[in-house]
Structures are given as C-alpha cells and as structure tokens.
Coordinates of C-alpha atoms in Angstrom, one line a residue:
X870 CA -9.4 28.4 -2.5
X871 CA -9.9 25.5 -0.7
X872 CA -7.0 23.4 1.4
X873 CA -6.2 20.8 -1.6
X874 CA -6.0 23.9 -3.7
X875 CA -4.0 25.5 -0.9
X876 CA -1.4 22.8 -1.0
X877 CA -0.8 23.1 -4.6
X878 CA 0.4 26.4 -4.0
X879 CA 2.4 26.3 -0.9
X880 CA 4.0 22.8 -2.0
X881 CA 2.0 19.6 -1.7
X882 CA 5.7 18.1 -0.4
X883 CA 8.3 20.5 -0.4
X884 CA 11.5 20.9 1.9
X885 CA 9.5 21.5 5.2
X886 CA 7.5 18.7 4.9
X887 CA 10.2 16.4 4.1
X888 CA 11.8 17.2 7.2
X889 CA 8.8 17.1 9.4
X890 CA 7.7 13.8 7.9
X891 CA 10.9 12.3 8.2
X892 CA 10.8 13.4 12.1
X893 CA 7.8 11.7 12.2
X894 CA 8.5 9.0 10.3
X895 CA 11.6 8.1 12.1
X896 CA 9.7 8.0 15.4
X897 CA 8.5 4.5 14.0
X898 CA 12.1 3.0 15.3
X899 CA 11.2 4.0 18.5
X900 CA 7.7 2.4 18.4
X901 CA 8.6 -0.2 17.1
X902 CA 11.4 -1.0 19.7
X903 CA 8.9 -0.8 22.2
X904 CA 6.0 -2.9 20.8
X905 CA 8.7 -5.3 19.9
X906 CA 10.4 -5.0 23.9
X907 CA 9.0 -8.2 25.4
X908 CA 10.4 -10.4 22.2
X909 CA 13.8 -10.1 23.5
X910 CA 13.4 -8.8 27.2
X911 CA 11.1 -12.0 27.5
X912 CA 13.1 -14.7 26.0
X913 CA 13.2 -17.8 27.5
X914 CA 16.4 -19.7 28.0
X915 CA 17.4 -23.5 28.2
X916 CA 17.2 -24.4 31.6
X917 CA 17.4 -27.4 33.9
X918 CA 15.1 -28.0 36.5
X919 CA 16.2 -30.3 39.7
X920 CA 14.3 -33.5 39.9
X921 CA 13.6 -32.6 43.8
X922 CA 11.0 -29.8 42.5
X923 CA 8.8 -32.2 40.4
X924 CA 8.9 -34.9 43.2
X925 CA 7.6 -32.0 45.6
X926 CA 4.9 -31.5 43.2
X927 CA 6.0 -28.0 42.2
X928 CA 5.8 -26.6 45.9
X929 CA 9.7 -26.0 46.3
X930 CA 10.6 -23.1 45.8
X931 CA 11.5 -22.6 41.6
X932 CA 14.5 -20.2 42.5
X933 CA 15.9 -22.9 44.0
X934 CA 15.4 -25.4 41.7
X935 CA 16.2 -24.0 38.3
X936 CA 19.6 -23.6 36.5
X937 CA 19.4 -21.4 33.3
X938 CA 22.0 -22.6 30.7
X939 CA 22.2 -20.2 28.4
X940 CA 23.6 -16.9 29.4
X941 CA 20.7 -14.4 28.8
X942 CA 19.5 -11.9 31.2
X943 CA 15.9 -11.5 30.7
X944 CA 13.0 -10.9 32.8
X945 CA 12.9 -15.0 32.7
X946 CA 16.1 -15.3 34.6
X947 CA 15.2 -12.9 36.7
X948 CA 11.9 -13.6 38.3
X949 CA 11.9 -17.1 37.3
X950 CA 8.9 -17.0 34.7
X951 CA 8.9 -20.4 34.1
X952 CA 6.7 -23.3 34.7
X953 CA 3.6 -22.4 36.1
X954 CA 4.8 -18.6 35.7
X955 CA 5.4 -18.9 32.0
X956 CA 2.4 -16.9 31.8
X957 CA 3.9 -13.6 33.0
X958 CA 5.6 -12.9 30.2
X959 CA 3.0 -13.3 27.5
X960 CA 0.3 -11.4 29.9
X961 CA 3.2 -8.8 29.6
X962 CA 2.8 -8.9 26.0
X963 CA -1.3 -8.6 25.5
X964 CA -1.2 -5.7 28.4
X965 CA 1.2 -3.5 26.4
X966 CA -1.1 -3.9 23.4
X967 CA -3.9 -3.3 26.2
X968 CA -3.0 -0.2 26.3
X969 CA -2.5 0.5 22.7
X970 CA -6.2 -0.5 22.7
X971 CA -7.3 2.2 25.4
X972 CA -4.5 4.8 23.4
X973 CA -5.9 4.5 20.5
X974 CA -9.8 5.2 22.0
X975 CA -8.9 8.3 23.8
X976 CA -6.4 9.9 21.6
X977 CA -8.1 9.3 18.4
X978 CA -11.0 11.2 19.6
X979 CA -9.2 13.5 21.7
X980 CA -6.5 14.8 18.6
X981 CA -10.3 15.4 16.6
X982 CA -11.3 17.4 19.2
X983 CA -8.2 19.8 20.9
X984 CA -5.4 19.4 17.8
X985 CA -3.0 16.7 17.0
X986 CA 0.2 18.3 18.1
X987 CA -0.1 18.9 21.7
X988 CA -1.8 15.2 22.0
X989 CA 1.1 13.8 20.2
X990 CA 3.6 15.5 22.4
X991 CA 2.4 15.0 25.4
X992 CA 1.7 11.2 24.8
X993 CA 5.3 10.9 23.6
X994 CA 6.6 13.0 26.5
X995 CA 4.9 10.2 28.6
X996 CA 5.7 7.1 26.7
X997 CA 8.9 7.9 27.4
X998 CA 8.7 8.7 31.1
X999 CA 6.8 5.6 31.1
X1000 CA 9.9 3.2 29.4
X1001 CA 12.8 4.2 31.6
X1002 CA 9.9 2.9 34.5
X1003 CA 9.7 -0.7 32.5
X1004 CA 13.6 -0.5 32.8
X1005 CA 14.1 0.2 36.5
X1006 CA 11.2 -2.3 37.4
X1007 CA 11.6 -3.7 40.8
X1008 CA 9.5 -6.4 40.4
X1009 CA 7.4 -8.1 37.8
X1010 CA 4.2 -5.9 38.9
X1011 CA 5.8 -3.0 38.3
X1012 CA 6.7 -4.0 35.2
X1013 CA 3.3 -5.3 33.8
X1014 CA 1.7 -2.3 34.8
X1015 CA 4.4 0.3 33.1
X1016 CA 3.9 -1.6 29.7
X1017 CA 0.3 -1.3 30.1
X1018 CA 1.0 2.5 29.9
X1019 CA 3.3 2.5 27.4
X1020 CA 1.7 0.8 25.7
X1021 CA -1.5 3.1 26.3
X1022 CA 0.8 6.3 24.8
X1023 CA 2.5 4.1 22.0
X1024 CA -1.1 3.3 20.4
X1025 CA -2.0 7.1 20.9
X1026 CA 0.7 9.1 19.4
X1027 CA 1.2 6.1 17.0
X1028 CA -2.0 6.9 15.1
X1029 CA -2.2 10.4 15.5
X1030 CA 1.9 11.1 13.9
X1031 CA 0.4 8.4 10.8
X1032 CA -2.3 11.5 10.3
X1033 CA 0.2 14.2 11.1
X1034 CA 1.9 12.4 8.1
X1035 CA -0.6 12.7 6.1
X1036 CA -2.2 15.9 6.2
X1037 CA 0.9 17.8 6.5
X1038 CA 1.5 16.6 2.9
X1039 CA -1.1 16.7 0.0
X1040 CA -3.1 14.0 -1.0
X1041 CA -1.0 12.9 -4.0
X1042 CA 1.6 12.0 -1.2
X1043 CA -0.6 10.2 1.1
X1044 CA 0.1 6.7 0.0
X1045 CA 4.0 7.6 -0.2
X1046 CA 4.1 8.7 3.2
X1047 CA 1.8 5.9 4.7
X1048 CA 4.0 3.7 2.9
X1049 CA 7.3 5.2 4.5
X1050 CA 5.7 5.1 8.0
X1051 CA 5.4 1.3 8.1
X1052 CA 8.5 1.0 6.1
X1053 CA 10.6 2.4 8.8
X1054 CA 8.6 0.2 11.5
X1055 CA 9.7 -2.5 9.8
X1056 CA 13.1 -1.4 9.8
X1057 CA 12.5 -0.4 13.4
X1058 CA 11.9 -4.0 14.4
X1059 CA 15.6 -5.4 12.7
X1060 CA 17.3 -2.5 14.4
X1061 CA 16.0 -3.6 17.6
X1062 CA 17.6 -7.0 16.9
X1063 CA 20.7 -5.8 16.6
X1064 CA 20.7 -3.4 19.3
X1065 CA 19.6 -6.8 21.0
X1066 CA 22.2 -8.7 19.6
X1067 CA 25.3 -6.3 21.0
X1068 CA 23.1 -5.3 24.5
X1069 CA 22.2 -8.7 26.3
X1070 CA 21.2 -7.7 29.8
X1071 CA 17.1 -6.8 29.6
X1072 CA 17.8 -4.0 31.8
X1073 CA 20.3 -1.5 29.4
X1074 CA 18.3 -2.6 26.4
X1075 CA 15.2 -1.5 27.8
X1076 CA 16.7 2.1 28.8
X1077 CA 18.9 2.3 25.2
X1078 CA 15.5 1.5 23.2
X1079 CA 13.5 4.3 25.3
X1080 CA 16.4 7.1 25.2
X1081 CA 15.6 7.5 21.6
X1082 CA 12.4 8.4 21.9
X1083 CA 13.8 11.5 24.0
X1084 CA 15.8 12.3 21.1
X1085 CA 12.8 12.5 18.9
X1086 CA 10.3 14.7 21.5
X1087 CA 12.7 17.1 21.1
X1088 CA 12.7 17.0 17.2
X1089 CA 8.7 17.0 17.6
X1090 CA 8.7 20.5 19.7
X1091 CA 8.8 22.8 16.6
X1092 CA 6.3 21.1 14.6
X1093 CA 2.6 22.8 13.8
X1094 CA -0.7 22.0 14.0
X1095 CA -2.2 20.4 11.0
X1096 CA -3.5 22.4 8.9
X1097 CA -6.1 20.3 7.6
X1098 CA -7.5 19.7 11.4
X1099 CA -7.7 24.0 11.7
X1100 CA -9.1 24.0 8.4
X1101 CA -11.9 21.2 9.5
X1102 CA -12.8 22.8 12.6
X1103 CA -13.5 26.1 11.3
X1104 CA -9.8 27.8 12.2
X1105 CA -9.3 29.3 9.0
X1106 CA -6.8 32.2 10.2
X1107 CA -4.9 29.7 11.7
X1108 CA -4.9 27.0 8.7
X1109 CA -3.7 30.2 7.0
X1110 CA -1.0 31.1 9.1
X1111 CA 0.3 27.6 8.7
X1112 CA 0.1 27.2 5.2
X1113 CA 1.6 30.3 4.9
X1114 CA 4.4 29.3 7.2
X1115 CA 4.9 26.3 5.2
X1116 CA 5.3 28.2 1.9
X1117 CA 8.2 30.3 3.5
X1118 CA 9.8 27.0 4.5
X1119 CA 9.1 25.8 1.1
X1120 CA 11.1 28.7 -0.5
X1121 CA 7.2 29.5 -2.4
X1122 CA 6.2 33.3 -1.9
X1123 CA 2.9 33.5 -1.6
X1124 CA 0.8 37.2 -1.6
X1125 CA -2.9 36.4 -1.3
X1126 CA -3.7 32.6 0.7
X1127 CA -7.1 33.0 1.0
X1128 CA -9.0 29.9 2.0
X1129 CA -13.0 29.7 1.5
X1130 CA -15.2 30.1 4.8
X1131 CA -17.0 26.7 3.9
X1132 CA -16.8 23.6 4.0
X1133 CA -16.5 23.4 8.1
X1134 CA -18.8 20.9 10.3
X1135 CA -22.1 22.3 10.9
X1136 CA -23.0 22.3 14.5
X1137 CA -24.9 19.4 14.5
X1138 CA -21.9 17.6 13.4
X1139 CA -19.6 18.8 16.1
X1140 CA -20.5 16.1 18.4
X1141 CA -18.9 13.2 19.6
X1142 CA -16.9 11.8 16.5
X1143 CA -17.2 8.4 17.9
X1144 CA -21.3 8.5 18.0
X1145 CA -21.0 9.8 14.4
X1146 CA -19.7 6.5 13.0
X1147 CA -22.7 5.2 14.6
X1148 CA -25.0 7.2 13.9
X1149 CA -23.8 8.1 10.0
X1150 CA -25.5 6.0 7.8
X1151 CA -22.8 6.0 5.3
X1152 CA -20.0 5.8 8.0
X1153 CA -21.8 2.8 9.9
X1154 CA -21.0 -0.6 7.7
X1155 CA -17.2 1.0 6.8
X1156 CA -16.8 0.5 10.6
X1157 CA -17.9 -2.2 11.5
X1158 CA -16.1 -4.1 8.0
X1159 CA -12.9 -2.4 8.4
X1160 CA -12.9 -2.6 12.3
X1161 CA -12.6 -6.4 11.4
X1162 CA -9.9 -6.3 8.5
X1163 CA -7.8 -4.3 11.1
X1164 CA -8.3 -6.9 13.8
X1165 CA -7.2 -9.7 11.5
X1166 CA -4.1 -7.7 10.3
X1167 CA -2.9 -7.4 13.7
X1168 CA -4.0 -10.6 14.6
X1169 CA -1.4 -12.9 11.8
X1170 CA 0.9 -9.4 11.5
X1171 CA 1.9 -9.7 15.3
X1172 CA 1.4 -13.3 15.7
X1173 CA 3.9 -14.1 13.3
X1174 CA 6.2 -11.5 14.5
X1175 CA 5.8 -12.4 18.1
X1176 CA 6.2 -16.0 17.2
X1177 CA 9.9 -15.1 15.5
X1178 CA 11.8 -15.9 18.7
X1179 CA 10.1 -19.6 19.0
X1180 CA 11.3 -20.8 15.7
X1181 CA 14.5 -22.8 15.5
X1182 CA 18.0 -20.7 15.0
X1183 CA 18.9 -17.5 16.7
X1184 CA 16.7 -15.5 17.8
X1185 CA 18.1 -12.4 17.2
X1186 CA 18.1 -13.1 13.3
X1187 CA 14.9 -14.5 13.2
X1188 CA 13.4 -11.5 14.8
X1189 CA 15.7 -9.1 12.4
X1190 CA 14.2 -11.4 9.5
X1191 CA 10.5 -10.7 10.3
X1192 CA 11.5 -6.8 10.1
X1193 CA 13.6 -6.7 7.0
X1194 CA 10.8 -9.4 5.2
X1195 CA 8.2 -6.7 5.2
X1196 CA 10.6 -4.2 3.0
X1197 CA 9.5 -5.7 -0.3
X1198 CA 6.3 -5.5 0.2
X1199 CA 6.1 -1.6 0.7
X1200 CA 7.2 -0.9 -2.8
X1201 CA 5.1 -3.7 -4.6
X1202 CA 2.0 -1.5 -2.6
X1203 CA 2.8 1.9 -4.1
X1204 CA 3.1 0.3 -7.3
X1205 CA -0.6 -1.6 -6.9
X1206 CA -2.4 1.0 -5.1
X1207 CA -1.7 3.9 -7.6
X1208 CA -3.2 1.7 -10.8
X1209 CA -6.4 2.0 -11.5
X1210 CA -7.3 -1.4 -12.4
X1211 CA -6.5 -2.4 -8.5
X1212 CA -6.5 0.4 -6.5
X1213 CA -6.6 0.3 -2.6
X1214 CA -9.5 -2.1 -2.0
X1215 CA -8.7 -5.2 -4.6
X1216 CA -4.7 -4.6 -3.3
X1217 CA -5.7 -5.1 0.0
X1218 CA -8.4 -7.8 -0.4
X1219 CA -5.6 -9.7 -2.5
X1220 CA -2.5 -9.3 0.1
X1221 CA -5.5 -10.7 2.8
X1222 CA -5.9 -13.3 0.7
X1223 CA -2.8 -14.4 0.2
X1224 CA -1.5 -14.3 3.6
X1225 CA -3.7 -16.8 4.6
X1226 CA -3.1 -19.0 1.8
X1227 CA 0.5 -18.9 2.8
X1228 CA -0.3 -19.9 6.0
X1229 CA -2.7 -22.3 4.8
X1230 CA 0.4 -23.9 3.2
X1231 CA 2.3 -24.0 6.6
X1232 CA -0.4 -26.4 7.9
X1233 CA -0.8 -28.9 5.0
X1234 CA 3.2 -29.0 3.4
X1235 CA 5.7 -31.3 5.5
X1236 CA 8.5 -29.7 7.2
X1237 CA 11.0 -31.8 5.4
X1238 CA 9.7 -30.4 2.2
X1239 CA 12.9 -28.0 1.3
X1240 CA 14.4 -25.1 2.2
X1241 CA 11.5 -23.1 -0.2
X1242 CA 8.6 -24.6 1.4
X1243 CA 9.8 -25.1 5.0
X1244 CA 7.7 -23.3 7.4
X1245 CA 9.8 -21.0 8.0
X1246 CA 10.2 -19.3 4.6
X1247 CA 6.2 -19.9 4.5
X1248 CA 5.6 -17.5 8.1
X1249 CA 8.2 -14.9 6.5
X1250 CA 5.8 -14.9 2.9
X1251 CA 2.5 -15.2 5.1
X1252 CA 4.7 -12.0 7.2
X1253 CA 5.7 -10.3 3.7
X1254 CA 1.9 -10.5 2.4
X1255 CA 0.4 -9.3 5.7
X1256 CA 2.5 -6.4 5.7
X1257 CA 1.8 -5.2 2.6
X1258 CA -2.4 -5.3 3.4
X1259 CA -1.5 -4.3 6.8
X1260 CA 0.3 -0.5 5.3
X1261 CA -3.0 -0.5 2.4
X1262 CA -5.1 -0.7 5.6
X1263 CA -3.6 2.6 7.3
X1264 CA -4.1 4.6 4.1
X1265 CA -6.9 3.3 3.0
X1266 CA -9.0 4.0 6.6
X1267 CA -7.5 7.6 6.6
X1268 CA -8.8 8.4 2.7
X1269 CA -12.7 6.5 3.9
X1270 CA -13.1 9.0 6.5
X1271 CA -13.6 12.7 6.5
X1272 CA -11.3 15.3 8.1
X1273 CA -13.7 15.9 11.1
X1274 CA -13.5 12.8 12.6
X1275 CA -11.1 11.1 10.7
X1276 CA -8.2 10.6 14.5
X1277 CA -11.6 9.4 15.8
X1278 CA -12.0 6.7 12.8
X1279 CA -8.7 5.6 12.7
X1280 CA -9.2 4.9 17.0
X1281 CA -12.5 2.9 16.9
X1282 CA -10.7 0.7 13.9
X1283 CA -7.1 0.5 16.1
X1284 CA -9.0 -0.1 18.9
X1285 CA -10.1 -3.7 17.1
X1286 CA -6.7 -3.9 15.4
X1287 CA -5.0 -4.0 18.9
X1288 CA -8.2 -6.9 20.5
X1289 CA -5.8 -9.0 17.7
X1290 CA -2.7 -7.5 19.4
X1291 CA -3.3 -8.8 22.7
X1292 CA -4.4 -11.7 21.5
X1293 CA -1.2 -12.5 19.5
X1294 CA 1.1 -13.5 22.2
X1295 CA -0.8 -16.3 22.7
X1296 CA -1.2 -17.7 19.4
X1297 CA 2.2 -19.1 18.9
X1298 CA 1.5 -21.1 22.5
X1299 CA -1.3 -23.0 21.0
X1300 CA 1.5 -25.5 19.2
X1301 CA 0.9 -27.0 22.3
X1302 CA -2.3 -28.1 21.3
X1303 CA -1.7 -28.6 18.1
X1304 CA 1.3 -27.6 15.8
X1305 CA -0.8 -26.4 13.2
X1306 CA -3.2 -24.6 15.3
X1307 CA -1.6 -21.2 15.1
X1308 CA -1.2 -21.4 11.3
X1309 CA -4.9 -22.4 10.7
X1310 CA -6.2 -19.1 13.0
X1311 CA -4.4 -17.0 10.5
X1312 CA -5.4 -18.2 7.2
X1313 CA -9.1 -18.4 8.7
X1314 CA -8.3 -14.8 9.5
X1315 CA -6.7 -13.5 6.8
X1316 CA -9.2 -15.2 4.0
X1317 CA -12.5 -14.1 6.3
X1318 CA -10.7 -10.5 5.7
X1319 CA -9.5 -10.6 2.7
X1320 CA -13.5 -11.5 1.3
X1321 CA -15.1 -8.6 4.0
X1322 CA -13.2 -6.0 2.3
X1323 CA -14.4 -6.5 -1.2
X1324 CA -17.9 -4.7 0.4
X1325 CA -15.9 -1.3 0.7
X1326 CA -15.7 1.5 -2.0
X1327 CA -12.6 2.5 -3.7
X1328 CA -10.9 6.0 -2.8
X1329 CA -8.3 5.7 -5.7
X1330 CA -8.2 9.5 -7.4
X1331 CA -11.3 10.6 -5.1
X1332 CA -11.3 14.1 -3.9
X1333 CA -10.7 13.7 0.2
X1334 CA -13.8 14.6 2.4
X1335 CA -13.2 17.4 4.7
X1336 CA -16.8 17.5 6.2
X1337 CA -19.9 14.9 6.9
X1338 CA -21.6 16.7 4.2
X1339 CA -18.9 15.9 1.3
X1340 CA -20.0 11.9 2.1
X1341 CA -23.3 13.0 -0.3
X1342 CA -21.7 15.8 -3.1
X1343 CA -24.7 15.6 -5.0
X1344 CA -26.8 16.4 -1.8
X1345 CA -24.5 19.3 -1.2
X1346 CA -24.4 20.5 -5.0
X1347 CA -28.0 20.9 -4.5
X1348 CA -27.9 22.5 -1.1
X1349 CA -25.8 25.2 -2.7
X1350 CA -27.7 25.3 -6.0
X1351 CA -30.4 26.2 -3.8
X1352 CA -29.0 28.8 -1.4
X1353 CA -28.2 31.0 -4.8
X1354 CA -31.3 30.8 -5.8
X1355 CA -32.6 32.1 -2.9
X1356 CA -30.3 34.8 -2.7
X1357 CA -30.8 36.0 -5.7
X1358 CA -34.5 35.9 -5.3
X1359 CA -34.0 38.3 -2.3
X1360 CA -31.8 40.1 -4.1
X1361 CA -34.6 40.6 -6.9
X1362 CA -37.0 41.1 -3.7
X1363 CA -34.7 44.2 -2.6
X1364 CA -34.3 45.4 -5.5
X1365 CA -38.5 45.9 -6.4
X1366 CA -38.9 47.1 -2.7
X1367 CA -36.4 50.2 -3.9
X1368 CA -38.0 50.7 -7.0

C-alpha cells in the first residue's frame, strides 16, 4: 500500500494525532507572542521634551531632557528611543523578521534533508534560550541582536511544526489543520494583549511570553518523525514503525502494514531541494508566482497588525482586536476551499482581492464617514480578508509541492513572505509622508496578488505528490507500462532459453 492508503488504515485523524496536532498547534501562542513582542515592549509613550534640548539643536543629552507621561515601561523609557532614536525600535522589528527570513532558508531545507523532528526541537530549544536573552538585555544591542535570533528559530520551527501538522494527519485533514494552526496564532496575538494588559513592565512580559515556550519543548520531546518525510526519503521500515505506532495509539490493530518500495526520489533527485525549484520546469513559475503572493500577505497581514498600536484608543484592545478579527475568517476558508466551484486558488485570489479593496476604501472614504466606514473598522476588514488568503496560502503551498522537497518549498516562499515582514514596521511610519500612503501600498499589494495567483493550478481533491516524478503521472504510468513489458519479455526470454 502506499502512505495515503496507509493512513486510511491506521486513522487519517485519530486520538494520537489529535493530541500531537494540538501540541503543535498550541505552540502558535508562543509564536505568536514573540513575533508580536516589539508591539507592546516598543510602545511609545506621551512625553514632554524641555525646550532647552531643541534650542541646543538636539546635542543635550535626551535623558535629560525628556519626561515620559504615561506610566509604561518599555524599551522607549528605557533607552530613550525617541527623536532621532525612534528608529531603534522599528529596526528591532524588521531584524526579528530578519531572522525569520534566514530561519525559514536553512530549516526548510535542512528538515527535507535530516527529518523534521530533531530540527524542530532544537530550533525551539533555542528560541527559547534565545527570549529569556531579549529579556535580560543590558542594552539596546543586546537586544536587537537576540530578536534577530529569535527570530531566526521562530521562522524555522514555525514552518516546519505547519508541515508536522500536516503530514502527521491525512490529506482529508490538511486544510482543517492548516486552518487551526493560524486560528490559534490569531488567538495567540489577543492573549498577548492581555497578558500585556495585566504585566506592564517590558521586562516580566518578555520573560512570561518566552516561559511558555518551555512548557511546550517539553510536550514536543515525545513526538515522531513524520512519517511521510521516512516514506519520501526511502525509510520505509521506519515510516512503518511509525505508522504502526500510530495505529496502537489510535486503538486500530493492524497485522500486515506493508508499504510499497516505490515511489522514493531517484538519485538524481536527491539533490539540493532548493536548486530543484530552479531547475524543475514545472516547479519554476509556482515559485516565483507564489514567492510573491506570500510576500504581499505578509506585507498588509503584518503591516496592519504592527500598525494596531498607532491607531487612536488603547492599545492593548486594538492589538487584541487585530487577533480576535482574523477568527471569522478561518471558518468562512474551510467552507470555500472544500467546494469545488472555488477551491484553493479562486479563494485565495478573491480574499487578495478584497483586502486591497478594503484598503483601497481607507484611502478614498473620509474619516468622519461613521462608525461602519471609519478607518478603523476598514484596517480590521482589510485584516479579516488578509487573514483568510494568508491561512489558503499555507495550505495551498504545502499541497503544490511534492513530499521531497516540500520544507524546502515552503522556505524559499517564507523567505519572500518575511522580505514583507521586515518591511512592515515601517509602513505605518509613512503617515508621515502621507496619511494615505500606507493604505495605498497594501491595496497595490494585495490586488497585484490577488491577479498573480489566478496563473496557478488547483490542488482541490488531487492526489498529493510524494516524488518529482508524480508532477508528470502520465510520464510515470508510461515508465511503469514499460518496465512490465520488459520484464515480461525477459521472462518470455528465460523461459525459451530453458526450453
């Protein structure tokens, strides 16, 4: 049998892999309290500045010169990032997703090529080694550089526990799953707020935000390899042991898991999995189309998000609103994707779409128009709509791209996906040019994405490639077609000989 096949018998979602998914899946609070860290831990207070410091031209010395108003402790009040320093804190920003960037290059790859478990480990292992530094920073330095590398582990084992997700379940459950991962971040990013809201001094927020990822390395410790990955690389025994692991779990007894010795890479294809999406001519335009919807997803997902604690009101409920906003839209993509008159590419291409037309209305409706239309309600729809493309985008990247290399696909298309992450913090500064700037760079963003990803296929109800070779099935129907004829030509040939 072959691993779908395998999954229909051991369970395609049974009780252990509700609980491992749910381990994983729960690990999105943690991300998301650390992608979402510098919103809080870099808010900006009302302060007053002494008139002696602008009549000095700026030289005195801005310790001495400021007076903070509001009592928040931030990394603002602190090391005075204000002024010409303002710049700290959203450089702060772009270098955590920086190092998502460089995460999601080398783990992608790296999970393809040694397993996904023990590169998910040990990135979380160091992600959180790496937080309880960004709390105990000495100085600013210190702390720019340890959200670079959190950041670096956070984009690693972020994609690699949204496969683990995935091919620990069968493929009917993909799109659940998927669906449940970004759920949770979503609900990550209000429970961040809150923990905000009751822990005020940057410090203890930082170190209560990274002590549950501890909690959850030691949840991770028990689970297996994928069995898909053994199965892809040729580790059949192993896939088998799994699967038959699973089963007991599952309460499914199970006499005779036998899974077919075909269907691995060829040696050819062992290569580098990042050259093959280069070099594949099938493999090529996906890339290079969805390396750009990801980047504008990230692009108006985090911009927006990012942008929460700027808007008028509190800024712990405007960030909590940005998280809860996206909840709606996680149901209303189960329900799209699974029909097949829309499927994953026209859901996707729609939500796109209509994100930027919701921002397009931010820029051209008056902020006096109602409580409806106000800009504010129109970033939480653009935020809604985003969301939605942004979770179609995940599972629809994972289902375009074979086993083999599919850790290394889902890198090269983070790796874009976080250029629009660094790039976000400073996108809500650009009122200062303009105050519709920001809102026109995401509708020209969202609607250039929205139109580029009409140009992929649909992967609605398609059998999941395990191999290079199941991109062409009619090229590998024929392949086989002709290896049995030539075996039982010998066979013939063997059989005259012994006459």
């Amino acid at each position: 049998m072959d691993i779908d096949e395998a999954y229909q018998v051991v369970g395609e979602f049974g009780s252990f892999q509700k609980r491992s998914v749910a381990v994983l899946v729960l690990c999105q609070v943690y991300m998301a309290c650390q992608s979402m860290l510098i919103v809080l831990v870099g808010a900006v207070p009302e302060y007053r500045i002494d008139q002696s410091y602008d009549s000095l031209g700026g030289h005195q010395d801005l310790s001495q010169s400021i007076t903070f108003t509001e009592d928040i402790k931030s990394i603002v009040t602190e090391w005075y990032l204000v002024k010409h320093q303002a710049y700290k804190v959203s450089l702060a920003g772009s270098l955590f997703f920086a190092g998502v960037l460089i995460g999601n290059v080398v783990f992608g790859p790296l999970s393809d090529q040694i397993g996904r478990r023990p590169v998910f480990l040990i990135g979380l292992f160091f992600e959180v080694l790496f937080g309880y530094a960004t709390a105990l920073a000495p100085n600013y330095e210190v702390f720019a550089a340890s959200r670079l590398l959190v950041g670096l582990m956070n984009g690693g084992i972020g994609l690699v526990s949204f496969v683990l997700t995935q091919e620990y379940v069968g493929k009917a459950y993909w799109a659940m799953t998927g669906t449940l991962t970004n759920m949770v971040f979503a609900v990550g990013i209000a429970l961040f707020a809150l923990l905000g809201y009751y822990i005020r001094a940057w410090r203890d927020l930082a170190s209560a935000s990274n002590s549950m990822g501890l909690l959850f390395f030691l949840l991770c410790v028990n689970l297996p390899e994928s069995p898909r990955w053994l199965y892809s690389q040729g580790h059949t025994e192993k896939a088998e042991e799994v699967l038959s692991y699973m089963a007991k779990r599952n309460g499914v007894t199970v006499t005779n898991l036998t899974l077919k010795r075909v269907g691995v890479s060829k040696p050819g294809h062992r290569g580098n999995g990042v050259l093959q999406l280069a070099m594949h001519p099938v493999l090529r335009w996906r890339t290079v189309v969805l390396m750009y919807v990801w980047y504008a997803c990230s692009l108006v997902y985090y911009g927006l998000t990012l942008g929460a604690s700027q808007t008028s009101g509190s800024r712990y409920v405007n960030v909590a609103m940005y998280g809860l906003v996206e909840l709606p839209a996680y149901p209303m993509c189960i329900y799209f994707m699974n029909k097949h008159w829309a499927g994953r590419r026209k859901t996707m291409t729609s939500f796109l779409c209509l994100a930027g037309l919701a921002c397009f209305c931010n820029v051209i409706i008056p902020d006096n128009s109602g409580v409806l239309l106000s800009p504010t309600s129109l970033a939480l729809l653009g935020k809604l709509l985003v969301s939605a493309a942004f979770n179609i985008v995940y599972i629809y990247t994972s289902e375009l791209y074979p086993t083999v290399i599919r850790n290394a696909a889902l890198g090269v298309c983070s790796m874009s996906c976080r250029v629009g992450g660094i790039l976000a913090p400073f996108v809500p500064s650009m009122r200062a040019v303009h105050s519709s700037l920001p809102f026109t760079v995401f509708c020209l963003s969202g609607l250039s994405a929205g139109c580029l990803g009409l140009l992929l296929p649909e992967t609605l109800n398609k059998p999941a490639a395990e191999t290079l070779d199941d991109l062409y099935p009619d090229h590998s129907r024929t392949l086989e077609r002709q290896v049995l004829l030539y075996e039982e030509e010998e066979q013939e040939s063997n059989q005259k000989q012994d006459q």
